[in-house]
mmCIF file of C-alpha atoms and ligand atoms in Angstrom:
data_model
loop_
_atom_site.group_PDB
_atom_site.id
_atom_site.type_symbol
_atom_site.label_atom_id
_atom_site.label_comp_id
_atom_site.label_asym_id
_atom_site.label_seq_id
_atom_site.Cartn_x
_atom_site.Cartn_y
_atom_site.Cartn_z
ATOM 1 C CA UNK A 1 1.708 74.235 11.587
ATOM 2 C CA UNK A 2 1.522 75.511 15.118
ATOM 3 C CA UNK A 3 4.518 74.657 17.761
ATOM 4 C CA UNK A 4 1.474 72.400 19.647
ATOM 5 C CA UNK A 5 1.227 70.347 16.417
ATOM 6 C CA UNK A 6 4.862 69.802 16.207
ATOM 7 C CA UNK A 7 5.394 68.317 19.695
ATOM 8 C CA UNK A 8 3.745 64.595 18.384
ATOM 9 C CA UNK A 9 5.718 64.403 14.628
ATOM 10 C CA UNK A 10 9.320 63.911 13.954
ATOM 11 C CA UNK A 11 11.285 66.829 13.852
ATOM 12 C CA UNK A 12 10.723 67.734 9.992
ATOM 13 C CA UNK A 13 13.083 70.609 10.145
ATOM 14 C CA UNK A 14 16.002 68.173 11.662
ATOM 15 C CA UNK A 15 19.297 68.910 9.619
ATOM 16 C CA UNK A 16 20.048 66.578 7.063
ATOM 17 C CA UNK A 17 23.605 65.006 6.344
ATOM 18 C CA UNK A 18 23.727 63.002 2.809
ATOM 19 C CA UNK A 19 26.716 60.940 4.096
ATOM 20 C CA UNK A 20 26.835 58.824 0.681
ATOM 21 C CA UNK A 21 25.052 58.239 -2.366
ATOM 22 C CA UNK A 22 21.098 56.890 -1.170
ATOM 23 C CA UNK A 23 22.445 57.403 2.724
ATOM 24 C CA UNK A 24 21.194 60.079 4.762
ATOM 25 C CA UNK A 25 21.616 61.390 8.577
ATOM 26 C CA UNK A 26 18.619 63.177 10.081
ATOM 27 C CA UNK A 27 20.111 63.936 13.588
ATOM 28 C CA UNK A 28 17.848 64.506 16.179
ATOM 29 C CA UNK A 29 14.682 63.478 13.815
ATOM 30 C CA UNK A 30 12.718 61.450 16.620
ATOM 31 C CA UNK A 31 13.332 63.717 19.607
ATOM 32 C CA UNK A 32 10.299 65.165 19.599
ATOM 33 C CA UNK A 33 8.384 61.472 20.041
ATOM 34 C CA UNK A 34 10.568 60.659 22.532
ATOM 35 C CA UNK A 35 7.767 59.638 25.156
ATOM 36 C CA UNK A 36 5.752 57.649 22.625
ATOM 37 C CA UNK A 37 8.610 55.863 21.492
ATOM 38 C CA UNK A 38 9.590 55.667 24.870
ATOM 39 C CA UNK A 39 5.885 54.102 26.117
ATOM 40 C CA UNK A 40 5.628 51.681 23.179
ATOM 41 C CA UNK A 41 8.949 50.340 23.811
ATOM 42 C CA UNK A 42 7.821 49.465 26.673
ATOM 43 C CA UNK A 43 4.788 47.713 26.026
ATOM 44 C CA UNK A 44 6.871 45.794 23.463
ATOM 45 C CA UNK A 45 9.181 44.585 25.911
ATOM 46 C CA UNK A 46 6.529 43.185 28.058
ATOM 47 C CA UNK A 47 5.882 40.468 25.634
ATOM 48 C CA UNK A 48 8.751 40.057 24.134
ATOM 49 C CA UNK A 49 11.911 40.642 26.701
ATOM 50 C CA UNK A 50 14.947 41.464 24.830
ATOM 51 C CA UNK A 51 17.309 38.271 24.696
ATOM 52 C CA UNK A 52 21.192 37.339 23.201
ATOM 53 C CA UNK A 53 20.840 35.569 20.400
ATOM 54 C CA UNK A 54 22.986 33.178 18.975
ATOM 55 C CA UNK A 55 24.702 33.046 15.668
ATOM 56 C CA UNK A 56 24.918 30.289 13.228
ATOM 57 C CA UNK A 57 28.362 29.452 14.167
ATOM 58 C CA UNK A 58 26.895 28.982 18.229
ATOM 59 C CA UNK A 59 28.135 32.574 19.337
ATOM 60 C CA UNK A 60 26.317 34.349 21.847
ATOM 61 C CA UNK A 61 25.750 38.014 20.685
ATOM 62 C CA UNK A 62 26.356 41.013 22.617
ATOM 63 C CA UNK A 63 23.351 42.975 21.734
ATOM 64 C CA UNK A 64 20.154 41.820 22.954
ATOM 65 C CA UNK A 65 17.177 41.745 20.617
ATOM 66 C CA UNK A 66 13.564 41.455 20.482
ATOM 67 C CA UNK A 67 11.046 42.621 17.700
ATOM 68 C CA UNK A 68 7.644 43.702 16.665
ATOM 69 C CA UNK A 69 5.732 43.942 13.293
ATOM 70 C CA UNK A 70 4.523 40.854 11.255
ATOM 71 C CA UNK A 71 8.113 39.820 11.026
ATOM 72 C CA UNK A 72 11.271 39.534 13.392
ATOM 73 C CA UNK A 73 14.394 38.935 12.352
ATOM 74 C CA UNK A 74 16.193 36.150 14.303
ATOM 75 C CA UNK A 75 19.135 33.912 14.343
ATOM 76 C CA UNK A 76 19.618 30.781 16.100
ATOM 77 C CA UNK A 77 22.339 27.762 15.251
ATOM 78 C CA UNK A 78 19.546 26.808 12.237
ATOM 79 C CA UNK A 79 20.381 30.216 10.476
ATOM 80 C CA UNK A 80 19.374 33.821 9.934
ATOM 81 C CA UNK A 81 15.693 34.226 8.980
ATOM 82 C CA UNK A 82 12.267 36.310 9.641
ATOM 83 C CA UNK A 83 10.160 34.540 11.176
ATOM 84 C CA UNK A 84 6.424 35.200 12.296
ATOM 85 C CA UNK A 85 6.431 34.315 15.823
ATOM 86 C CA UNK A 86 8.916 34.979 18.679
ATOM 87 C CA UNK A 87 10.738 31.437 19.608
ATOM 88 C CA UNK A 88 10.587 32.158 22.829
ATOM 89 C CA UNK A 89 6.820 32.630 23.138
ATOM 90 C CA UNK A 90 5.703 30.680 20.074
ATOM 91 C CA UNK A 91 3.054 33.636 19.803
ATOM 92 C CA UNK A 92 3.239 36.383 17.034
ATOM 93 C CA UNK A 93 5.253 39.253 17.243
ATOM 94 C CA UNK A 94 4.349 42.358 19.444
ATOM 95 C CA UNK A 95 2.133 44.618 16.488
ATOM 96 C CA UNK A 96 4.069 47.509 15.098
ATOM 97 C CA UNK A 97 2.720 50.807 17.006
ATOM 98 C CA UNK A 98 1.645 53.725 15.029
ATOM 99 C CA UNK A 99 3.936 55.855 16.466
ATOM 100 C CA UNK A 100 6.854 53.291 15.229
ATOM 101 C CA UNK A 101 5.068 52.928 11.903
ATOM 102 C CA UNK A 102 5.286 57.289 11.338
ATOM 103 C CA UNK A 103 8.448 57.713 12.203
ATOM 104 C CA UNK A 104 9.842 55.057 9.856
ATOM 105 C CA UNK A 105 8.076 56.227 6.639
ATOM 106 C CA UNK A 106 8.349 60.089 7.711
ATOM 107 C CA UNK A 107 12.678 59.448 7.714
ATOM 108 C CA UNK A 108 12.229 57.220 4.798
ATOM 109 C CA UNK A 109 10.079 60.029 2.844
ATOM 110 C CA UNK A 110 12.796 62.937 3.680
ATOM 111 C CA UNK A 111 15.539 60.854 2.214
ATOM 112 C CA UNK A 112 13.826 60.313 -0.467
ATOM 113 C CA UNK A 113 12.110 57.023 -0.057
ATOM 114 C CA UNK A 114 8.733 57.795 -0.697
ATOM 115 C CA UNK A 115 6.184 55.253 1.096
ATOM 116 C CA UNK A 116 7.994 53.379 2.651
ATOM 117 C CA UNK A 117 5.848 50.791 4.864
ATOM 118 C CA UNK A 118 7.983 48.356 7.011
ATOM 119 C CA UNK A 119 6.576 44.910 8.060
ATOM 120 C CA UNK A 120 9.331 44.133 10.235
ATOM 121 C CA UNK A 121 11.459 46.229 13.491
ATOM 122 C CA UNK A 122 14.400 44.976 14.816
ATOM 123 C CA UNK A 123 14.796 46.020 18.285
ATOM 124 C CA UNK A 124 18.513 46.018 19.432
ATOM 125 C CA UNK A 125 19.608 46.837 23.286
ATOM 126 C CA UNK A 126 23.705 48.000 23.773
ATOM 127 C CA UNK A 127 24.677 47.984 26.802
ATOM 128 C CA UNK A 128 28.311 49.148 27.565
ATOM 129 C CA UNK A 129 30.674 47.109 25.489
ATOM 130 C CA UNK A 130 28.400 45.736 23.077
ATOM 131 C CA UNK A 131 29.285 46.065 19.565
ATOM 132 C CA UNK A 132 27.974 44.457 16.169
ATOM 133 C CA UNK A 133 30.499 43.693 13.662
ATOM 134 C CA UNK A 134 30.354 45.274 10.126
ATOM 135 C CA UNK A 135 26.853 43.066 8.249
ATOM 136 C CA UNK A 136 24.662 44.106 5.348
ATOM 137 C CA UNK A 137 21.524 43.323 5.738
ATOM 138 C CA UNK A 138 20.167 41.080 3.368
ATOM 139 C CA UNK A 139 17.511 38.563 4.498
ATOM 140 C CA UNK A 140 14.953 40.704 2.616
ATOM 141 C CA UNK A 141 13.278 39.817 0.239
ATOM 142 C CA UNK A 142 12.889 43.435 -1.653
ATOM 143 C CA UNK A 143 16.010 45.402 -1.531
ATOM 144 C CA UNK A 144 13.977 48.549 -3.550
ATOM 145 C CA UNK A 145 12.741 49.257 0.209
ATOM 146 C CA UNK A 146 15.360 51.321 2.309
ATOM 147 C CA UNK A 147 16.825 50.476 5.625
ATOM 148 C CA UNK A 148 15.542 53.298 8.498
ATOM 149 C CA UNK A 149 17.546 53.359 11.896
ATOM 150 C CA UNK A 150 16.393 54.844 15.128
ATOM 151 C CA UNK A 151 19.278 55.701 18.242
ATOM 152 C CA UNK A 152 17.744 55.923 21.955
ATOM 153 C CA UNK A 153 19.698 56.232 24.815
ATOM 154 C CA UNK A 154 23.485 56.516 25.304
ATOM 155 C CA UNK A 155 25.530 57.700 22.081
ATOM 156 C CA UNK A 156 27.323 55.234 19.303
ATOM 157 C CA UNK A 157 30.067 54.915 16.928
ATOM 158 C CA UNK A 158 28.051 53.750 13.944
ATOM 159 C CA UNK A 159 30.680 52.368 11.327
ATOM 160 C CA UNK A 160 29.326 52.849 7.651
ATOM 161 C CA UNK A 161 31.478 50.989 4.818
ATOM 162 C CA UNK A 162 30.594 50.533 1.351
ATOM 163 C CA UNK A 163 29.311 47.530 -0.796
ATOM 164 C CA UNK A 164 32.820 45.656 -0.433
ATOM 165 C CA UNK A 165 33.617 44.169 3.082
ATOM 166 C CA UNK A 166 37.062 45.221 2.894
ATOM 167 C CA UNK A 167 35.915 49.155 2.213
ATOM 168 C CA UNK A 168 37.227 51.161 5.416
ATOM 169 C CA UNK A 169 34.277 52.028 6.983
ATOM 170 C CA UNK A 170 33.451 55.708 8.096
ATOM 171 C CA UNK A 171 32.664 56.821 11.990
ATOM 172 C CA UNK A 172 29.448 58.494 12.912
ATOM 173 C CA UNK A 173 28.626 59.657 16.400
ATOM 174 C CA UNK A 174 24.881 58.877 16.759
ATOM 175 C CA UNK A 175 22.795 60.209 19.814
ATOM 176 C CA UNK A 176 19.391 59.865 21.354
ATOM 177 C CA UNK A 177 16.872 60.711 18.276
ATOM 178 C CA UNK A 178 19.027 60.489 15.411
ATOM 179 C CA UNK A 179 17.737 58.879 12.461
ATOM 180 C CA UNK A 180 19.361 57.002 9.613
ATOM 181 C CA UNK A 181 18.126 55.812 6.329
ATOM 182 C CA UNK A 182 19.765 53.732 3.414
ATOM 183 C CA UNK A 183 18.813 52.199 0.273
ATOM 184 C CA UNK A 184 19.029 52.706 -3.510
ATOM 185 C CA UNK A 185 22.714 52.264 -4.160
ATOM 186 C CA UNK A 186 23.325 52.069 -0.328
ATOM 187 C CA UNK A 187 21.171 49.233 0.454
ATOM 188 C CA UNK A 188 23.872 46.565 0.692
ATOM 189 C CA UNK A 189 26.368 49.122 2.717
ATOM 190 C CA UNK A 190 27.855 47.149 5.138
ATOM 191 C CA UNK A 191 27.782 48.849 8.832
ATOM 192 C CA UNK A 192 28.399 48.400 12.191
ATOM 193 C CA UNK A 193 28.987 49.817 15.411
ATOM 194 C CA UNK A 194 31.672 49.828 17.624
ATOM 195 C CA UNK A 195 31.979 48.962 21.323
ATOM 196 C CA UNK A 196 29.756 51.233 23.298
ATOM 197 C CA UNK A 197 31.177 53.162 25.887
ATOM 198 C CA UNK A 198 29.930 53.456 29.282
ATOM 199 C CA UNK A 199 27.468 56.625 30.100
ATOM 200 C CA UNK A 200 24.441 57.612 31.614
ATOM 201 C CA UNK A 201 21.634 58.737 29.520
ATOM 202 C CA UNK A 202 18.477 60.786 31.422
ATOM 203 C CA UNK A 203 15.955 58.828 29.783
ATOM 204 C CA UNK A 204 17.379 55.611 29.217
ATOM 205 C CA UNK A 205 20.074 54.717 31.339
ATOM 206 C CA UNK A 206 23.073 52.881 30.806
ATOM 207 C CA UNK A 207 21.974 51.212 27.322
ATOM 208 C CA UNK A 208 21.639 52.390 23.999
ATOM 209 C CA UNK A 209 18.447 51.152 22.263
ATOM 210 C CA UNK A 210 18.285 50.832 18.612
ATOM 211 C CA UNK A 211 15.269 50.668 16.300
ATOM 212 C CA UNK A 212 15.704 49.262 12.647
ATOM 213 C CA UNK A 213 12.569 48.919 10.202
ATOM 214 C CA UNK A 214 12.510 47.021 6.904
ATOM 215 C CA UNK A 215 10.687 45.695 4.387
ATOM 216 C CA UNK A 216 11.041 41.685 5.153
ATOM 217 C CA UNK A 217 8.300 40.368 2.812
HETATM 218 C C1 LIG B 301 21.864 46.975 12.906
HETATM 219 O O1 LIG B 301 22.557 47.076 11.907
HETATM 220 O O2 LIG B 301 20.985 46.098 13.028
HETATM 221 C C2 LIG B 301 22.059 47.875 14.084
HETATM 222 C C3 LIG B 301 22.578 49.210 13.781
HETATM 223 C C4 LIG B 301 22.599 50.081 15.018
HETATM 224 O O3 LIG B 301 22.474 49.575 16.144
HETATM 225 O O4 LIG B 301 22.747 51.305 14.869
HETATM 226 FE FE1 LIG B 302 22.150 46.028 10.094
#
């Protein structure tokens, strides 16, 4: 492949960082996509404006969220659930772009998950101080599928435990185009990641976006 080609795919020569068994670090794997990530984010935002949420127990969370695909994840004092539509609108969920779509299954496919297609993208905005407490994630309904994460924007302290709560969870510095993916005997890993600290990032700001794709349905 030419260098022209390579400008418009994720980075497949991106270093690789197996940081536990099924759990893999591909830093810098979407920086060459930047500006289509960049343009469908924005698109996405114009119909559905990230928003706090608010947990079962009536908290208010401090990362906004929005989604696109067929399915967003959501949480309201009712529960936890994917739903179709975005409460706010009552229309369906911005449609997953291509660009999204490629990305997911190319991280998914270099850690080993071969075809991975995600229904569903969680779209999570940090801004300074903003944090989200150690979670698996397990509203799925098909935990074969992997988890693929996406940084944008200001750098994080992404916590990665194990499969108990009480495992000390690891530190990872993440940065603008670094990619996670985990699944097989990572899928339940509970994660986090800590308060962000303040910064200014060229292309986004003072925020740290985060894209996570799954398999809902
Ligand atoms: C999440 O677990 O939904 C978010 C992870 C992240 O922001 O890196
Ligand atoms: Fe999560």
């Amino acid at each position: 492949m030419t260098a022209d080609l390579l400008e418009n795919v994720p980075d497949v020569r991106a270093s690789e960082e197996v940081i536990a068994d099924g759990a893999v670090l591909l830093r810098g794997f979407a920086k060459t996509i930047e500006i289509e990530l960049l343009e469908a984010l924005r698109a996405i935002l114009e119909q559905a404006p990230f928003r706090h949420m608010t947990t079962p127990g009536g908290h208010q969370m401090s990362v906004a969220m929005t989604n696109c695909g067929n399915f967003g994840w959501v949480t309201d004092r009712t529960g936890y659930r994917y739903d179709p539509c975005d409460p706010q609108s009552g229309k369906p969920w911005p449609p997953m772009p291509g660009s999204f779509r490629e990305l997911a299954r190319a991280a998914a496919d270099r850690a080993g998950f071969g075809g991975f297609a995600p229904d569903a993208c969680l779209l999570n905005c940090y801004q300074p101080g903003a944090r989200m407490s150690l979670h698996q994630d397990r509203d799925e309904n098909d935990f074969t599928a992997p988890i693929v994460s996406v940084s944008l924007g200001l750098p994080a302290t992404f916590l990665f435990g194990g499969l108990k709560r009480s495992d000390k969870p690891r530190r990872f510095r993440l940065e603008h185009g670094d990619v996670i993916v985990w699944g097989g005997p990572a899928r339940l890993v509970f994660h986090g990641v800590a308060p962000l600290a303040a910064g200014e990032h060229s292309l986004l700001g003072h925020q740290r976006i985060n894209l996570t794709f799954r398999k809902a349905r």
